[in-house]
CSV table of C-alpha atoms and ligand atoms in Angstrom, one decimal:
chain,number,residue,atom,x,y,z
E,258,MET,CA,124.1,103.8,100.8
E,259,SER,CA,121.9,105.9,98.5
E,260,ASN,CA,121.9,109.7,98.5
E,261,LEU,CA,120.2,111.4,101.3
E,262,ILE,CA,117.7,114.1,100.1
E,263,ARG,CA,116.3,116.9,102.3
E,264,PHE,CA,112.8,118.1,101.6
E,265,GLY,CA,110.4,120.5,103.2
E,266,VAL,CA,107.0,119.5,104.5
E,267,SER,CA,104.0,121.7,105.3
E,268,ILE,CA,102.0,120.5,108.2
E,269,GLU,CA,99.5,121.9,110.7
E,270,GLU,CA,101.2,122.9,114.0
E,271,ASN,CA,99.0,120.7,116.3
E,272,LEU,CA,99.5,117.7,114.0
E,273,LEU,CA,103.2,118.1,114.2
E,274,THR,CA,103.1,118.5,118.0
E,275,ARG,CA,101.2,115.3,118.3
E,276,PHE,CA,103.6,113.5,115.9
E,277,ASP,CA,106.6,114.8,118.0
E,278,ASP,CA,104.9,113.4,121.2
E,279,LEU,CA,104.3,110.1,119.6
E,280,ILE,CA,107.9,109.7,118.3
E,281,ASN,CA,109.3,110.8,121.6
E,282,ASP,CA,107.3,108.1,123.3
E,283,ARG,CA,108.6,105.5,120.8
E,284,GLY,CA,112.2,106.6,121.4
E,285,TYR,CA,113.0,108.2,118.1
E,286,LYS,CA,115.9,110.7,118.3
E,287,ASN,CA,114.6,112.8,115.4
E,288,ARG,CA,111.7,113.3,113.0
E,289,SER,CA,113.7,112.1,110.0
E,290,GLU,CA,114.2,108.6,111.4
E,291,ALA,CA,110.5,108.3,112.4
E,292,LEU,CA,109.4,109.5,109.0
E,293,ARG,CA,111.7,107.0,107.2
E,294,ASP,CA,110.2,104.1,109.2
E,295,LEU,CA,106.7,105.3,108.5
E,296,ILE,CA,107.4,105.5,104.8
E,297,ARG,CA,109.0,102.0,104.8
E,298,ASP,CA,106.0,100.6,106.6
E,299,THR,CA,103.6,102.2,104.2
E,300,LEU,CA,105.5,100.9,101.2
E,301,VAL,CA,105.5,97.3,102.6
E,302,GLN,CA,101.8,97.4,103.4
E,303,THR,CA,101.0,98.8,100.0
E,304,GLN,CA,103.1,96.1,98.3
E,305,LEU,CA,100.9,93.4,99.8
E,306,GLY,CA,98.3,92.4,97.3
E,307,LYS,CA,99.4,94.7,94.5
E,308,ASN,CA,99.8,92.0,91.9
E,309,ASP,CA,97.7,89.6,93.8
E,310,ASP,CA,94.8,87.8,92.2
E,311,THR,CA,93.7,86.1,95.5
E,312,GLU,CA,90.1,86.6,96.3
E,313,VAL,CA,89.8,88.6,99.5
E,314,LEU,CA,87.2,90.3,101.7
E,315,GLY,CA,87.7,93.9,102.7
E,316,SER,CA,86.3,96.8,104.6
E,317,LEU,CA,87.2,100.3,103.9
E,318,THR,CA,86.4,103.1,106.3
E,319,LEU,CA,86.5,106.7,105.1
E,320,VAL,CA,86.0,110.0,107.0
E,321,TYR,CA,85.7,113.0,104.8
E,322,ASP,CA,84.4,116.6,104.6
E,323,HIS,CA,81.5,116.6,102.2
E,324,HIS,CA,81.9,120.3,101.6
E,325,THR,CA,85.1,119.6,99.6
E,326,ARG,CA,84.6,120.6,96.0
E,327,ASP,CA,83.5,117.7,93.8
E,328,LEU,CA,84.4,115.2,96.5
E,329,THR,CA,81.0,113.4,96.8
E,330,GLU,CA,80.8,113.2,93.0
E,331,ARG,CA,84.3,111.7,92.7
E,332,LEU,CA,83.5,109.2,95.5
E,333,THR,CA,80.3,108.1,93.7
E,334,ASN,CA,82.0,107.9,90.3
E,335,LEU,CA,84.8,105.7,91.7
E,336,GLN,CA,82.4,103.4,93.5
E,337,HIS,CA,80.5,103.0,90.2
E,338,ASP,CA,83.7,102.2,88.4
E,339,TYR,CA,84.4,99.4,90.9
E,340,HIS,CA,80.8,98.3,91.5
E,341,ASP,CA,81.7,94.7,91.0
E,342,LEU,CA,83.8,94.8,94.3
E,343,ILE,CA,81.2,96.6,96.5
E,344,VAL,CA,78.9,94.4,98.5
E,345,SER,CA,77.4,97.1,100.6
E,346,VAL,CA,78.0,100.7,101.7
E,347,MET,CA,77.0,102.4,104.9
E,348,HIS,CA,77.0,106.1,105.3
E,349,ALA,CA,76.5,108.3,108.3
E,350,HIS,CA,76.6,112.1,108.6
E,351,ILE,CA,78.7,112.4,111.8
E,352,SER,CA,78.9,116.2,112.1
E,353,HIS,CA,77.9,119.4,110.2
E,354,ASP,CA,81.0,118.9,108.0
E,355,ASP,CA,82.0,115.3,108.2
E,356,CYS,CA,80.7,112.0,106.8
E,357,MET,CA,81.8,108.5,107.6
E,358,GLU,CA,81.5,105.8,105.0
E,359,MET,CA,82.1,102.1,105.3
E,360,LEU,CA,82.4,99.9,102.2
E,361,MET,CA,82.1,96.1,102.4
E,362,LEU,CA,84.2,94.7,99.6
E,363,ARG,CA,84.8,91.3,97.9
E,364,GLY,CA,87.1,90.6,95.0
E,365,LYS,CA,90.7,90.3,93.8
E,366,ALA,CA,93.2,91.7,96.3
E,367,SER,CA,94.9,93.9,93.6
E,368,ARG,CA,91.6,95.6,92.5
E,369,ILE,CA,90.5,96.2,96.1
E,370,ARG,CA,93.9,97.8,96.8
E,371,LEU,CA,93.4,100.0,93.7
E,372,LEU,CA,89.9,101.1,94.8
E,373,ALA,CA,91.0,101.8,98.3
E,374,ASP,CA,94.0,103.8,97.2
E,375,SER,CA,91.9,105.8,94.7
E,376,LEU,CA,89.4,106.7,97.4
E,377,LEU,CA,91.9,107.4,100.3
E,378,SER,CA,94.0,109.7,98.1
E,379,LEU,CA,91.1,112.0,97.2
E,380,LYS,CA,91.3,115.6,98.4
E,381,GLY,CA,89.0,116.0,101.4
E,382,VAL,CA,89.3,112.5,102.6
E,383,LYS,CA,90.7,113.1,106.1
E,384,HIS,CA,91.3,109.6,107.3
E,385,GLY,CA,90.6,106.1,106.4
E,386,LYS,CA,91.9,102.6,106.3
E,387,LEU,CA,91.5,99.3,104.4
E,388,PHE,CA,91.2,96.1,106.3
E,389,THR,CA,91.5,92.8,104.3
E,390,THR,CA,91.0,89.3,105.2
E,391,PHE,CA,90.2,85.9,103.6
E,392,PRO,CA,86.9,84.0,103.5
E,393,ALA,CA,86.6,82.0,106.7
E,394,LYS,CA,87.1,78.7,105.0
E,395,GLU,CA,90.6,79.7,103.9
E,396,ILE,CA,91.5,80.9,107.4
E,397,THR,CA,90.4,77.7,109.2
E,398,GLY,CA,91.8,75.6,106.4
E,399,LYS,CA,88.8,73.3,106.4
E,400,ASN,CA,88.2,73.6,102.7
E,401,HIS,CA,91.0,74.1,100.3
E,402,HIS,CA,89.1,74.2,97.0
E,403,HIS,CA,89.0,77.6,95.4
E,404,ASP,CA,85.5,77.8,94.0
E,405,ASN,CA,84.9,81.5,94.1
E,406,LYS,CA,81.1,81.1,93.8
E,407,HIS,CA,81.1,79.8,97.3
E,408,LEU,CA,83.0,82.7,98.9
L,782,NI,NI1,77.1,112.5,105.0
């Protein structure tokens, strides 16, 4: 077994309370075990598609505070860097502080993962998630040729 390392985590009190409630419900005996499972799950999910050239469809939802310094500029710059992946963007101002943005994506799995990770890790992005799927033809298996022009 590899070495166990202890580390400190700073977290808002009410977020930790809700986390404790969740892990109690799921039967965890302590936070460490729950955190280890969360980390493993995240690593597995992230590994999917990392070196993958498969063409996929994706949607990325972001909720962020537009007052965060430089955030809107960073979001815009990144979206221009990956413009070849972005089919459409929808934006809504959902409160005085917060914006919700949904990106419709199409392209190589590895690049979509890269774009999603770059956006989700920006300071001020409070929550978000990437959903990926395949063109319908590949799910139903009716057509097995991989002519990307027809995606
Ligand atoms: Ni907005």
